[in-house]
PDB file of C-alpha atoms in Angstrom:
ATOM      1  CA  UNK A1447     372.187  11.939 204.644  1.00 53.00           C
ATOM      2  CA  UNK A1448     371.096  11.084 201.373  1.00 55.00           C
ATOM      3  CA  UNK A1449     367.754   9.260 202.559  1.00 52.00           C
ATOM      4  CA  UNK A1450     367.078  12.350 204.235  1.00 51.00           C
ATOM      5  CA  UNK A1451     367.169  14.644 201.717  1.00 51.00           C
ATOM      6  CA  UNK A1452     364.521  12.014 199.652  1.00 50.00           C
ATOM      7  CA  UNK A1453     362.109  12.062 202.983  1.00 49.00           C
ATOM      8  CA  UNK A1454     362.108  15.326 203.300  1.00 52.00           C
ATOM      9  CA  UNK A1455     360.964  16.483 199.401  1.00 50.00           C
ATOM     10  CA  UNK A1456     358.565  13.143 199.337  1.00 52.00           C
ATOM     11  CA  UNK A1457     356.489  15.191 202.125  1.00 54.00           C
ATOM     12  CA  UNK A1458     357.214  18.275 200.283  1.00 53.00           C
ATOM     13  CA  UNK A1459     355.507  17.131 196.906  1.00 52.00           C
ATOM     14  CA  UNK A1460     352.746  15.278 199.240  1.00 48.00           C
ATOM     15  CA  UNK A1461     351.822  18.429 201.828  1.00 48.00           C
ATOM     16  CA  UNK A1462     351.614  20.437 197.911  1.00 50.00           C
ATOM     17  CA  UNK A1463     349.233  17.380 196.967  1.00 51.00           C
ATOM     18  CA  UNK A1464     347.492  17.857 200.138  1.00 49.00           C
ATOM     19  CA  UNK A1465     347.093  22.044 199.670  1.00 50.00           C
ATOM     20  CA  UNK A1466     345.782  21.592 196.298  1.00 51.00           C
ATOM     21  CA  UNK A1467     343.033  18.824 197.386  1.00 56.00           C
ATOM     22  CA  UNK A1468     341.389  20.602 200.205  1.00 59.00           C
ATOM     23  CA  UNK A1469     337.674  20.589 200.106  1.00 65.00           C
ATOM     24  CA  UNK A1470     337.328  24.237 201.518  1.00 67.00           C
ATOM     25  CA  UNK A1471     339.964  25.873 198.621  1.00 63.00           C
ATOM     26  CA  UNK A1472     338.140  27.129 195.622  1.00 61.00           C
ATOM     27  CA  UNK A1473     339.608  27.121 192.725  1.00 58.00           C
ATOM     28  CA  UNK A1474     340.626  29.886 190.027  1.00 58.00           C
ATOM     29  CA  UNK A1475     337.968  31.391 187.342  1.00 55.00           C
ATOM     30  CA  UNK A1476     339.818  30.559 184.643  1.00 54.00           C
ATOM     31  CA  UNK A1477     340.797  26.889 185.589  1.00 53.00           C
ATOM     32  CA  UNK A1478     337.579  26.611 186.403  1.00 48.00           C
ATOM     33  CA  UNK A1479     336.283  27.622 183.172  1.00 50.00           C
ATOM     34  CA  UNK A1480     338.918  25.205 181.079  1.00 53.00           C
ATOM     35  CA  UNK A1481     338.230  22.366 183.565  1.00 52.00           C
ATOM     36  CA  UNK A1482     334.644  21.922 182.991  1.00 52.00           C
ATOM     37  CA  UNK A1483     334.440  23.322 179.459  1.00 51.00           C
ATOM     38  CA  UNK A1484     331.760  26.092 180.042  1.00 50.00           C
ATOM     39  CA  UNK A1485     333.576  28.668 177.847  1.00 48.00           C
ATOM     40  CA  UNK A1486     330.917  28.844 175.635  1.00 47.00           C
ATOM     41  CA  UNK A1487     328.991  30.504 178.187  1.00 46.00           C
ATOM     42  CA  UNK A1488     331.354  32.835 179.249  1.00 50.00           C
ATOM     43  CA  UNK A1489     334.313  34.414 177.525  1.00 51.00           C
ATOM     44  CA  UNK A1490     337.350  35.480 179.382  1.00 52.00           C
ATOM     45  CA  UNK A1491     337.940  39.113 177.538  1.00 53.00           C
ATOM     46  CA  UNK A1492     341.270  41.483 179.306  1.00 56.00           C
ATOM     47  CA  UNK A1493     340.536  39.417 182.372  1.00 53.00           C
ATOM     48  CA  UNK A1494     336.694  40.067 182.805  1.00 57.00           C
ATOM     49  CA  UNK A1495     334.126  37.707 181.934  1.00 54.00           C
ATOM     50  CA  UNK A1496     331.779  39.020 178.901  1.00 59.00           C
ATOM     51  CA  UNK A1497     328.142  36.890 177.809  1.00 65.00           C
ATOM     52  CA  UNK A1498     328.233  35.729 174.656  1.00 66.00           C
ATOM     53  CA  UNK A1499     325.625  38.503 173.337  1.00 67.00           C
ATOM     54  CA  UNK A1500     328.402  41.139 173.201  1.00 73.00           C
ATOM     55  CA  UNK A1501     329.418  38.778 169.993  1.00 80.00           C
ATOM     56  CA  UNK A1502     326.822  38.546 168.154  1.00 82.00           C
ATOM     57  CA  UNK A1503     327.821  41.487 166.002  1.00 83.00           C
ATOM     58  CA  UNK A1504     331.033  38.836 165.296  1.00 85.00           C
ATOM     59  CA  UNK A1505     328.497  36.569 162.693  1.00 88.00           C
ATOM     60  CA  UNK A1506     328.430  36.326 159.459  1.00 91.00           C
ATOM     61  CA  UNK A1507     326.998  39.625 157.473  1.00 89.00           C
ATOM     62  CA  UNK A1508     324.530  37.345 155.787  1.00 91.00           C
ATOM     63  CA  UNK A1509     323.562  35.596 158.950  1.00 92.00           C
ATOM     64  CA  UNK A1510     322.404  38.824 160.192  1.00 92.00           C
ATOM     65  CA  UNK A1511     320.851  40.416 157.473  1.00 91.00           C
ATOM     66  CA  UNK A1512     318.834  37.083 157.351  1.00 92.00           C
ATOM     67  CA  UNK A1513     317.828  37.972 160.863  1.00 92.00           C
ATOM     68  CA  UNK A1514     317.120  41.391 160.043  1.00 92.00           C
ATOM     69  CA  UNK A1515     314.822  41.085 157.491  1.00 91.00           C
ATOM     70  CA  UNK A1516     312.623  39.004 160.021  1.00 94.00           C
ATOM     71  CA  UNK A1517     312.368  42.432 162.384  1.00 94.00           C
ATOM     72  CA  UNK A1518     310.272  45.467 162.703  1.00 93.00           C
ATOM     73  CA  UNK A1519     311.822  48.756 162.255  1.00 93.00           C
ATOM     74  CA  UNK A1520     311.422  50.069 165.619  1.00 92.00           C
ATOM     75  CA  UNK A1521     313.588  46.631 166.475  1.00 93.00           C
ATOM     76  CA  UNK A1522     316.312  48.262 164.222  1.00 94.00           C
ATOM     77  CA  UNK A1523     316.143  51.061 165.891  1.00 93.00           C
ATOM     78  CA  UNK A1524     316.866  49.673 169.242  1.00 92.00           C
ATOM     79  CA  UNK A1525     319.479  46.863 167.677  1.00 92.00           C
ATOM     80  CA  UNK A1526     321.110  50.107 166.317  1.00 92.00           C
ATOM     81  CA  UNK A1527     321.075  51.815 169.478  1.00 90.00           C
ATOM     82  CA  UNK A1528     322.214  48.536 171.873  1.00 89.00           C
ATOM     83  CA  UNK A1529     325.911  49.007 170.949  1.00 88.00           C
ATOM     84  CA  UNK A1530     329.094  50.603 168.332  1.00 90.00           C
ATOM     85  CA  UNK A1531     328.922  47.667 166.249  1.00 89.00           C
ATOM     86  CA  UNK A1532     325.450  47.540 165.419  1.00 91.00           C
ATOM     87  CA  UNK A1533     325.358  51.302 165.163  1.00 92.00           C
ATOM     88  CA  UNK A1534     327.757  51.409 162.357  1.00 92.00           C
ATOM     89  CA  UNK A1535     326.415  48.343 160.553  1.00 91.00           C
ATOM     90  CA  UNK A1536     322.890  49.244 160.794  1.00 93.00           C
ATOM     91  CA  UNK A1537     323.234  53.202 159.797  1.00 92.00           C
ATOM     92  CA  UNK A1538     325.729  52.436 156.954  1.00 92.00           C
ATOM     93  CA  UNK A1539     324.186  53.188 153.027  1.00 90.00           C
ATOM     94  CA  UNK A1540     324.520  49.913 153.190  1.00 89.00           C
ATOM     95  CA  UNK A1541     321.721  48.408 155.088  1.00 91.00           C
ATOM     96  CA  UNK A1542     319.276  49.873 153.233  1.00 90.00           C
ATOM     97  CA  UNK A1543     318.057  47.181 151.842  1.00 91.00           C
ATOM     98  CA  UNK A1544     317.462  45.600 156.038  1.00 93.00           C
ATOM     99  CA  UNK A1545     315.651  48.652 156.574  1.00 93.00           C
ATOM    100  CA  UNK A1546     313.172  48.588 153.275  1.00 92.00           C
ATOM    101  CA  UNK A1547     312.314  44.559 154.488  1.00 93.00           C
ATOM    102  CA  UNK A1548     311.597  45.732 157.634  1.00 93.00           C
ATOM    103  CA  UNK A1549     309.506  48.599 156.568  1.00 91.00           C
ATOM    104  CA  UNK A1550     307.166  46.108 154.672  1.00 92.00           C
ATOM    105  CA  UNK A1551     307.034  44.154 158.108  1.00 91.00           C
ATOM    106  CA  UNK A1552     305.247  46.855 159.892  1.00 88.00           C
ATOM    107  CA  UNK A1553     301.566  46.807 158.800  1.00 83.00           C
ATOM    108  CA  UNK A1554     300.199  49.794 156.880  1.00 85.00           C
ATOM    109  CA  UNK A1555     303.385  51.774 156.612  1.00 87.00           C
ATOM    110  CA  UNK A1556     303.861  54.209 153.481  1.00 90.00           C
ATOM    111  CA  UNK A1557     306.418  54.730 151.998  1.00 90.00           C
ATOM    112  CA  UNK A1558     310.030  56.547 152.574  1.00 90.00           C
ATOM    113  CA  UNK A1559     310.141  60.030 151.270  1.00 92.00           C
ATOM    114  CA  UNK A1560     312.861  60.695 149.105  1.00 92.00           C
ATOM    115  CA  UNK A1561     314.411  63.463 151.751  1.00 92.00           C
ATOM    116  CA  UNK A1562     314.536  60.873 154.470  1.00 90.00           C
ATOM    117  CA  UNK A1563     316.978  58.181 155.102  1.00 90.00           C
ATOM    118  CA  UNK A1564     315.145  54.471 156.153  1.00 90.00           C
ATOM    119  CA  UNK A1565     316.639  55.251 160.196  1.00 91.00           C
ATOM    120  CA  UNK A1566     315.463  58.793 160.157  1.00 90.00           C
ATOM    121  CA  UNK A1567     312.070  57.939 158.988  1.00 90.00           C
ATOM    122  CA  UNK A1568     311.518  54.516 161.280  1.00 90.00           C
ATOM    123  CA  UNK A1569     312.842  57.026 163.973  1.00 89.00           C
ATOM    124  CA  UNK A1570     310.261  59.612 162.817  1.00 88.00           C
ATOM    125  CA  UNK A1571     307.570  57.267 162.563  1.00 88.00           C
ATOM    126  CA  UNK A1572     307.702  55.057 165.618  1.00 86.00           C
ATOM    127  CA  UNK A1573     309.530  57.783 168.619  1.00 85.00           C
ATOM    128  CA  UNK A1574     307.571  59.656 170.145  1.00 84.00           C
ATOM    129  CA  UNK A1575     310.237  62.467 171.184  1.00 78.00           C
ATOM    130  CA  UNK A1576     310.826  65.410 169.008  1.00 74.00           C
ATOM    131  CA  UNK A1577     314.406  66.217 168.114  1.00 69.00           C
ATOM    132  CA  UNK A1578     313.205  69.481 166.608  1.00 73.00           C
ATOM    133  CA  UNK A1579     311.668  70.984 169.454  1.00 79.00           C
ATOM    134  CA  UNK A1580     312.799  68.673 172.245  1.00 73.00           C
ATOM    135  CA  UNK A1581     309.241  67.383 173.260  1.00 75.00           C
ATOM    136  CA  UNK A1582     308.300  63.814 173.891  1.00 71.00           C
TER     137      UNK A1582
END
């Protein structure tokens, strides 16, 4: 009896073996991902894959203000409008300083009235939709 008991969970262990190896079975997302050490390209985030983009807002302040100061305003514009993160970074007192370097990027550009914040007056200068009256 014993010896039967040993056959029978030898083909047990080997028909799992078998399951597992099967050309036509594909395999989970997140095994895959661990397996072949792609998670740099794609984070698993409350079970959805995210790009790595949605993280940028995760560097380093001076990292970005580095980058910043390399951009046009109407690029701070849309980086403030492109998600929460950016939003509150960019239209914090703050940043004014990202907003000044990027006003000297754009060619020919006076200077910021002393009513206006930098945002309101690279959105004033470079939209073409009027939040006064509604045009565009």
């Amino acid at each position: 009896m014993p010896s039967a008991r040993r056959t029978r969970s030898k083909r047990g262990i080997e028909a799992n073996q078998e399951a597992s190896s099967r050309p036509g079975k594909k395999p989970r997302k997140s095994a895959a991902i661990q397996e072949t050490g792609k998670a740099e390209h794609a984070d698993l985030v409350h079970g959805e894959l995210t790009s790595s983009l949605d993280r940028l807002p995760e560097l380093p302040i001076d990292v970005l203000y580095e980058i910043f100061g390399h951009l046009a305003p109407e690029d701070l514009l849309r980086l403030a409008r492109s998600n929460k993160s950016f939003r509150n970074l960019l239209l914090s007192r703050s940043s004014a300083v990202a907003w000044r370097t990027a006003r000297h990027n754009a060619p020919a550009l006076p200077n910021c009235p002393p009513y206006l914040s930098e945002p309101k007056y690279a959105s004033l200068m470079f939209e073409s939709h009027c939040y006064n009256c509604g045009v565009d």
